[in-house]
Amino acid sequence: MTMPVRDMLKEKGISPSYTRQKIYEFLAASTDHPTADDIYRALIRELPTLSKTTVYNVIKLLCEHDLVKPVNMSSSEMRYEVWHEPHSHFRCTVCGTIYDIPPIIPRYDAKRLEGFIIKDEEVNLSGICPICQQESTT
Amino acid sequence: MTMPVRDMLKEKGISPSYTRQKIYEFLAASTDHPTADDIYRALIRELPTLSKTTVYNVIKLLCEHDLVKPVNMSSSEMRYEVWHEPHSHFRCTVCGTIYDIPPIIPRYDAKRLEGFIIKDEEVNLSGICPICQQESTT
DNA sequence: GTCCTTGCAAAGCGTTTGCACAGAA
DNA sequence: TTCTGTGCAAACGCTTTGCAAGGAC
């Protein structure tokens, strides 16, 4: 069912170096939309010579081949996720975590947007996540 | 009908210095969600001693008092708009312009988001704007 | 041999901070 | 006088670029 990462990269025309596999695997296993620095810090143990430059290079490559998608909800740093079935995002304004939530399909009147070619739609919610609510009551 | 900017700032508890009025007025007259640098470059003629620091200071102040809202659709720089009636945004991936479009209200099943306190919802569309379509055909 | 992947160092860019001066109250 | 608004210069954080060394082919 799940294709090995090696083959998945090859299929997209990316030569599956060990570093690239590891970065993709880390992103695929993440649910919290890591930053480039998160990826770097998570893999530096296993890949002691890893550099931030390589992380950025690989992310860029994966994005260009539509294996990874940038998530632009936090203002300062870019976050990333692997492409997966449609979903929306919820950002907690307290802890900054971005959660995947069930897909919200925006309904709009196409006639009022005549002339615009719409290629992507996203719905972003924000507020306070369950964890931060609990912490504020204790 | 429209309150003078002086009074609007005062009402929000902001002392209405000339610089602050000018920056707010520029933002209020803009439809293209300017960056801090856009504001700086637009006003430097009229306010020759203006500095970027002041632009950032004033933007921050206006945001804290809910007169201005940051718009976070372009990845690199922050953009800003004055608060006005609900609307959504369309970003042209060719020219980078962010357009205000009629409000799109996201419909979602609150039960599936139980535990999350939702404070803000936004719908962002992206694609190609009419102007860039025309330019690509000529 | 050539091409590709990696990584160090430096630069780039938007933004923030430290601090000081000048004007307002 | 004290407080507030402004602005220079420097620092900062994230990202990109230049370039070279090592490995794959």
Tab-separated table of C-alpha atoms (C1' of nucleotides) in Angstrom:
chain	number	residue	atom	x	y	z
A	1	MET	CA	0.000	0.000	0.000
A	2	THR	CA	2.508	2.604	1.054
A	3	MET	CA	5.257	2.827	-1.499
A	4	PRO	CA	8.825	2.871	-0.204
A	5	VAL	CA	10.228	6.391	-0.114
A	6	ARG	CA	13.031	5.387	-2.481
A	7	ASP	CA	10.569	4.434	-5.182
A	8	MET	CA	8.339	7.402	-4.563
A	9	LEU	CA	11.248	9.771	-5.095
A	10	LYS	CA	12.408	7.914	-8.174
A	11	GLU	CA	8.925	8.018	-9.623
A	12	LYS	CA	8.975	11.785	-9.323
A	13	GLY	CA	12.351	11.967	-11.025
A	14	ILE	CA	14.362	12.640	-7.884
A	15	SER	CA	17.422	10.521	-7.305
A	16	PRO	CA	16.806	9.025	-3.877
A	17	SER	CA	19.901	9.925	-1.884
A	18	TYR	CA	19.949	8.882	1.759
A	19	THR	CA	19.611	12.477	2.948
A	20	ARG	CA	16.624	13.112	0.713
A	21	GLN	CA	14.914	9.953	1.865
A	22	LYS	CA	15.451	10.859	5.507
A	23	ILE	CA	14.114	14.366	5.096
A	24	TYR	CA	11.072	13.137	3.230
A	25	GLU	CA	10.457	10.392	5.794
A	26	PHE	CA	10.684	12.876	8.632
A	27	LEU	CA	8.183	15.176	6.967
A	28	ALA	CA	5.859	12.296	6.195
A	29	ALA	CA	5.897	11.180	9.827
A	30	SER	CA	5.332	14.689	11.186
A	31	THR	CA	1.903	16.019	12.013
A	32	ASP	CA	3.003	19.432	13.207
A	33	HIS	CA	4.241	21.118	10.037
A	34	PRO	CA	7.919	21.450	10.908
A	35	THR	CA	10.169	24.346	9.983
A	36	ALA	CA	13.470	23.881	8.172
A	37	ASP	CA	15.164	24.205	11.532
A	38	ASP	CA	12.916	21.539	13.086
A	39	ILE	CA	13.956	19.156	10.344
A	40	TYR	CA	17.597	20.031	10.784
A	41	ARG	CA	17.538	19.536	14.542
A	42	ALA	CA	15.620	16.289	14.264
A	43	LEU	CA	18.039	14.704	11.802
A	44	ILE	CA	21.413	16.062	12.887
A	45	ARG	CA	21.921	13.072	15.230
A	46	GLU	CA	21.365	10.573	12.492
A	47	LEU	CA	23.108	12.633	9.804
A	48	PRO	CA	25.898	14.378	11.695
A	49	THR	CA	27.225	16.245	8.682
A	50	LEU	CA	23.815	17.567	7.663
A	51	SER	CA	23.693	21.282	6.958
A	52	LYS	CA	20.830	23.732	6.873
A	53	THR	CA	21.676	24.443	3.255
A	54	THR	CA	20.984	20.841	2.377
A	55	VAL	CA	17.706	20.927	4.267
A	56	TYR	CA	16.668	23.964	2.268
A	57	ASN	CA	17.899	22.418	-0.977
A	58	VAL	CA	15.968	19.214	-0.421
A	59	ILE	CA	12.799	20.972	0.700
A	60	LYS	CA	12.924	23.113	-2.406
A	61	LEU	CA	13.378	20.052	-4.590
A	62	LEU	CA	10.512	18.203	-2.910
A	63	CYS	CA	8.243	21.229	-3.247
A	64	GLU	CA	9.066	21.616	-6.927
A	65	HIS	CA	8.060	18.016	-7.485
A	66	ASP	CA	4.823	18.406	-5.510
A	67	LEU	CA	5.798	15.958	-2.824
A	68	VAL	CA	5.886	18.626	-0.152
A	69	LYS	CA	3.811	21.739	0.328
A	70	PRO	CA	4.788	24.955	2.116
A	71	VAL	CA	2.412	26.075	4.848
A	72	ASN	CA	2.380	29.804	5.298
A	73	MET	CA	0.282	30.441	8.405
A	74	SER	CA	2.956	31.460	10.869
A	75	SER	CA	4.394	34.795	10.008
A	76	SER	CA	8.080	34.359	10.706
A	77	GLU	CA	9.229	30.993	9.400
A	78	MET	CA	7.992	28.768	6.624
A	79	ARG	CA	6.547	25.401	7.595
A	80	TYR	CA	6.146	22.307	5.464
A	81	GLU	CA	3.980	19.214	5.097
A	82	VAL	CA	3.850	16.291	2.713
A	83	TRP	CA	1.018	16.348	0.232
A	84	HIS	CA	-1.908	14.332	1.479
A	85	GLU	CA	-5.644	14.272	1.062
A	86	PRO	CA	-7.459	17.640	1.252
A	87	HIS	CA	-7.613	19.214	4.669
A	88	SER	CA	-7.655	22.614	6.303
A	89	HIS	CA	-5.476	24.167	8.974
A	90	PHE	CA	-6.037	25.492	12.454
A	91	ARG	CA	-3.336	27.634	14.056
A	92	CYS	CA	-3.231	28.032	17.796
A	93	THR	CA	-2.413	31.632	18.572
A	94	VAL	CA	-1.013	30.653	21.970
A	95	CYS	CA	1.465	27.880	21.193
A	96	GLY	CA	1.769	28.425	17.460
A	97	THR	CA	1.009	24.820	16.567
A	98	ILE	CA	-0.710	24.261	13.255
A	99	TYR	CA	-3.207	21.406	13.263
A	100	ASP	CA	-4.660	19.559	10.305
A	101	ILE	CA	-8.433	19.620	10.504
A	102	PRO	CA	-11.172	18.088	8.335
A	103	PRO	CA	-11.367	19.751	4.934
A	104	ILE	CA	-13.496	22.867	4.726
A	105	ILE	CA	-14.640	23.512	1.184
A	106	PRO	CA	-15.224	27.205	0.547
A	107	ARG	CA	-18.454	27.938	-1.306
A	108	TYR	CA	-18.430	31.049	-3.380
A	109	ASP	CA	-20.241	32.568	-6.286
A	110	ALA	CA	-17.974	32.044	-9.281
A	111	LYS	CA	-19.804	34.768	-11.170
A	112	ARG	CA	-18.542	37.375	-8.755
A	113	LEU	CA	-14.999	36.249	-9.477
A	114	GLU	CA	-15.265	36.230	-13.204
A	115	GLY	CA	-11.940	36.930	-14.852
A	116	PHE	CA	-9.943	35.305	-12.080
A	117	ILE	CA	-8.550	31.829	-12.689
A	118	ILE	CA	-8.664	30.076	-9.349
A	119	LYS	CA	-6.016	27.415	-8.904
A	120	ASP	CA	-5.991	26.936	-5.160
A	121	GLU	CA	-8.356	27.505	-2.270
A	122	GLU	CA	-7.497	27.321	1.370
A	123	VAL	CA	-9.380	27.817	4.576
A	124	ASN	CA	-7.418	28.731	7.673
A	125	LEU	CA	-8.926	28.855	11.123
A	126	SER	CA	-7.177	30.155	14.191
A	127	GLY	CA	-7.884	30.356	17.876
A	128	ILE	CA	-6.946	28.340	20.951
A	129	CYS	CA	-6.236	24.638	20.839
A	130	PRO	CA	-7.521	22.182	23.491
A	131	ILE	CA	-4.102	21.823	25.099
A	132	CYS	CA	-3.593	25.547	25.632
A	133	GLN	CA	-7.116	25.899	26.993
A	134	GLN	CA	-6.387	23.284	29.603
A	135	GLU	CA	-3.112	24.876	30.568
A	136	SER	CA	-4.743	28.245	31.099
A	137	THR	CA	-7.246	26.816	33.603
A	138	THR	CA	-4.680	25.035	35.751
B	1	MET	CA	-19.770	60.057	7.291
B	2	THR	CA	-16.068	59.250	7.308
B	3	MET	CA	-14.477	60.362	10.528
B	4	PRO	CA	-11.284	62.406	10.205
B	5	VAL	CA	-8.204	60.276	10.782
B	6	ARG	CA	-7.187	62.500	13.696
B	7	ASP	CA	-10.356	61.692	15.581
B	8	MET	CA	-10.298	58.045	14.647
B	9	LEU	CA	-6.825	57.657	16.130
B	10	LYS	CA	-7.758	59.632	19.240
B	11	GLU	CA	-10.811	57.490	19.743
B	12	LYS	CA	-8.603	54.429	19.802
B	13	GLY	CA	-6.280	56.020	22.310
B	14	ILE	CA	-3.513	56.843	19.870
B	15	SER	CA	-2.117	60.355	19.920
B	16	PRO	CA	-2.525	61.490	16.322
B	17	SER	CA	0.932	62.615	15.270
B	18	TYR	CA	1.330	63.807	11.700
B	19	THR	CA	3.377	60.730	10.780
B	20	ARG	CA	0.778	58.368	12.208
B	21	GLN	CA	-2.012	60.107	10.382
B	22	LYS	CA	-0.128	59.933	7.099
B	23	ILE	CA	0.655	56.242	7.451
B	24	TYR	CA	-2.919	55.414	8.363
B	25	GLU	CA	-4.253	57.531	5.510
B	26	PHE	CA	-1.960	55.845	3.046
B	27	LEU	CA	-3.087	52.416	4.199
B	28	ALA	CA	-6.730	53.444	4.100
B	29	ALA	CA	-6.380	54.667	0.526
B	30	SER	CA	-4.515	51.554	-0.627
B	31	THR	CA	-6.264	48.624	-2.174
B	32	ASP	CA	-3.179	46.498	-2.770
B	33	HIS	CA	-2.103	45.548	0.756
B	34	PRO	CA	1.220	47.379	0.887
B	35	THR	CA	4.366	46.178	2.592
B	36	ALA	CA	6.246	48.258	5.147
B	37	ASP	CA	8.638	49.186	2.388
B	38	ASP	CA	5.801	50.243	0.082
B	39	ILE	CA	4.571	52.587	2.787
B	40	TYR	CA	8.051	53.939	3.376
B	41	ARG	CA	8.710	54.595	-0.291
B	42	ALA	CA	5.310	56.174	-0.802
B	43	LEU	CA	5.689	58.645	2.047
B	44	ILE	CA	9.386	59.504	1.982
B	45	ARG	CA	8.726	62.417	-0.394
B	46	GLU	CA	6.194	63.991	1.890
B	47	LEU	CA	8.008	63.050	5.094
B	48	PRO	CA	11.684	63.322	4.142
B	49	THR	CA	12.968	62.293	7.546
B	50	LEU	CA	10.759	59.220	7.764
B	51	SER	CA	12.556	56.034	8.741
B	52	LYS	CA	11.642	52.398	8.296
B	53	THR	CA	11.748	52.006	12.049
B	54	THR	CA	8.960	54.536	12.402
B	55	VAL	CA	6.923	52.768	9.747
B	56	TYR	CA	7.265	49.529	11.674
B	57	ASN	CA	6.521	51.241	14.978
B	58	VAL	CA	3.375	52.857	13.663
B	59	ILE	CA	2.142	49.716	11.916
B	60	LYS	CA	2.615	47.778	15.120
B	61	LEU	CA	0.698	50.397	17.072
B	62	LEU	CA	-2.151	50.451	14.570
B	63	CYS	CA	-2.349	46.665	14.565
B	64	GLU	CA	-2.456	46.523	18.358
B	65	HIS	CA	-5.399	48.888	18.312
B	66	ASP	CA	-7.202	46.912	15.617
B	67	LEU	CA	-7.095	49.688	13.074
B	68	VAL	CA	-4.848	47.728	10.762
B	69	LYS	CA	-4.616	44.040	10.017
B	70	PRO	CA	-1.591	42.078	8.834
B	71	VAL	CA	-2.138	40.039	5.682
B	72	ASN	CA	0.064	36.981	5.541
B	73	MET	CA	-0.442	35.529	2.084
B	74	SER	CA	2.874	36.339	0.480
B	75	SER	CA	5.651	34.317	1.934
B	76	SER	CA	8.483	36.787	2.186
B	77	GLU	CA	7.160	40.084	3.475
B	78	MET	CA	4.217	41.035	5.639
B	79	ARG	CA	1.476	43.087	4.051
B	80	TYR	CA	-1.131	45.281	5.718
B	81	GLU	CA	-4.637	46.601	5.249
B	82	VAL	CA	-6.990	48.752	7.262
B	83	TRP	CA	-9.851	46.942	8.923
B	84	HIS	CA	-12.962	47.059	6.816
B	85	GLU	CA	-16.036	44.976	6.247
B	86	PRO	CA	-15.539	41.197	5.920
B	87	HIS	CA	-13.889	40.060	2.724
B	88	SER	CA	-11.599	37.365	1.433
B	89	HIS	CA	-8.346	37.514	-0.472
B	90	PHE	CA	-7.143	36.374	-3.846
B	91	ARG	CA	-3.406	36.253	-4.521
B	92	CYS	CA	-2.148	36.274	-8.073
B	93	THR	CA	0.725	33.841	-8.312
B	94	VAL	CA	2.148	35.699	-11.290
B	95	CYS	CA	2.341	39.320	-10.160
B	96	GLY	CA	1.937	38.743	-6.425
B	97	THR	CA	-0.918	41.209	-6.075
B	98	ILE	CA	-3.436	40.439	-3.360
B	99	TYR	CA	-7.001	41.404	-4.249
B	100	ASP	CA	-9.932	41.872	-1.924
B	101	ILE	CA	-12.828	39.719	-3.083
B	102	PRO	CA	-16.404	39.253	-1.810
B	103	PRO	CA	-16.492	37.528	1.559
B	104	ILE	CA	-16.462	33.749	1.488
B	105	ILE	CA	-17.910	32.282	4.659
B	106	PRO	CA	-16.449	28.875	5.435
B	107	ARG	CA	-19.037	26.288	6.445
B	108	TYR	CA	-17.786	23.559	8.705
B	109	ASP	CA	-19.127	21.062	11.141
B	110	ALA	CA	-18.405	22.507	14.572
B	111	LYS	CA	-18.759	19.075	16.140
B	112	ARG	CA	-15.682	17.861	14.333
B	113	LEU	CA	-13.728	20.728	15.842
B	114	GLU	CA	-14.917	20.279	19.386
B	115	GLY	CA	-12.311	21.425	21.851
B	116	PHE	CA	-10.958	24.120	19.580
B	117	ILE	CA	-11.972	27.710	20.258
B	118	ILE	CA	-12.179	29.373	16.861
B	119	LYS	CA	-11.480	33.085	16.914
B	120	ASP	CA	-10.767	33.796	13.294
B	121	GLU	CA	-11.576	32.262	9.924
B	122	GLU	CA	-10.085	33.191	6.621
B	123	VAL	CA	-10.482	31.983	3.090
B	124	ASN	CA	-7.627	32.572	0.677
B	125	LEU	CA	-7.856	31.883	-3.012
B	126	SER	CA	-4.977	32.044	-5.421
B	127	GLY	CA	-4.463	31.777	-9.135
B	128	ILE	CA	-4.074	34.186	-12.007
B	129	CYS	CA	-5.625	37.630	-12.049
B	130	PRO	CA	-7.319	39.128	-15.126
B	131	ILE	CA	-4.434	41.474	-15.830
B	132	CYS	CA	-1.809	38.750	-15.906
B	133	GLN	CA	-4.044	36.579	-18.107
B	134	GLN	CA	-4.273	39.353	-20.634
B	135	GLU	CA	-0.555	39.975	-20.599
B	136	SER	CA	0.207	36.321	-21.256
B	137	THR	CA	-1.921	36.275	-24.409
B	138	THR	CA	-0.345	39.346	-25.959
C	1	DG	C1'	36.525	11.787	-17.044
C	2	DT	C1'	31.620	14.404	-15.993
C	3	DC	C1'	27.681	15.183	-13.243
C	4	DC	C1'	25.425	15.525	-8.972
C	5	DT	C1'	24.962	15.981	-3.963
C	6	DT	C1'	26.436	18.090	-0.051
C	7	DG	C1'	28.023	21.755	3.090
C	8	DC	C1'	30.727	25.701	4.646
C	9	DA	C1'	30.847	30.590	4.634
C	10	DA	C1'	29.019	34.682	3.371
C	11	DA	C1'	25.554	37.598	1.740
C	12	DG	C1'	20.762	39.072	1.495
C	13	DC	C1'	16.500	40.741	3.132
C	14	DG	C1'	12.793	41.944	6.152
C	15	DT	C1'	12.240	43.058	10.796
C	16	DT	C1'	13.423	44.202	15.622
C	17	DT	C1'	16.172	46.281	19.225
C	18	DG	C1'	19.118	49.721	21.688
C	19	DC	C1'	19.712	54.023	22.363
C	20	DA	C1'	19.691	58.913	21.956
C	21	DC	C1'	17.899	63.258	20.465
C	22	DA	C1'	14.239	66.559	19.990
C	23	DG	C1'	9.784	68.238	20.689
C	24	DA	C1'	5.380	68.097	23.388
C	25	DA	C1'	3.026	68.403	27.677
D	1	DT	C1'	10.970	68.704	34.041
D	2	DT	C1'	9.165	64.197	32.326
D	3	DC	C1'	7.075	61.745	28.703
D	4	DT	C1'	6.480	60.606	23.939
D	5	DG	C1'	7.569	60.208	19.025
D	6	DT	C1'	11.086	59.607	15.896
D	7	DG	C1'	15.205	57.755	13.622
D	8	DC	C1'	19.985	56.106	13.092
D	9	DA	C1'	22.785	52.091	13.511
D	10	DA	C1'	23.343	47.691	14.709
D	11	DA	C1'	21.700	43.195	15.603
D	12	DC	C1'	18.810	39.412	14.501
D	13	DG	C1'	16.566	35.337	12.276
D	14	DC	C1'	15.389	32.949	8.305
D	15	DT	C1'	16.697	31.965	3.722
D	16	DT	C1'	19.529	32.106	-0.430
D	17	DT	C1'	23.814	32.220	-2.996
D	18	DG	C1'	28.724	31.240	-4.330
D	19	DC	C1'	31.710	28.028	-4.531
D	20	DA	C1'	34.464	24.006	-3.636
D	21	DA	C1'	35.221	19.223	-2.177
D	22	DG	C1'	33.871	14.531	-2.382
D	23	DG	C1'	31.249	10.819	-4.263
D	24	DA	C1'	28.360	8.567	-7.873
D	25	DC	C1'	28.239	7.087	-12.478
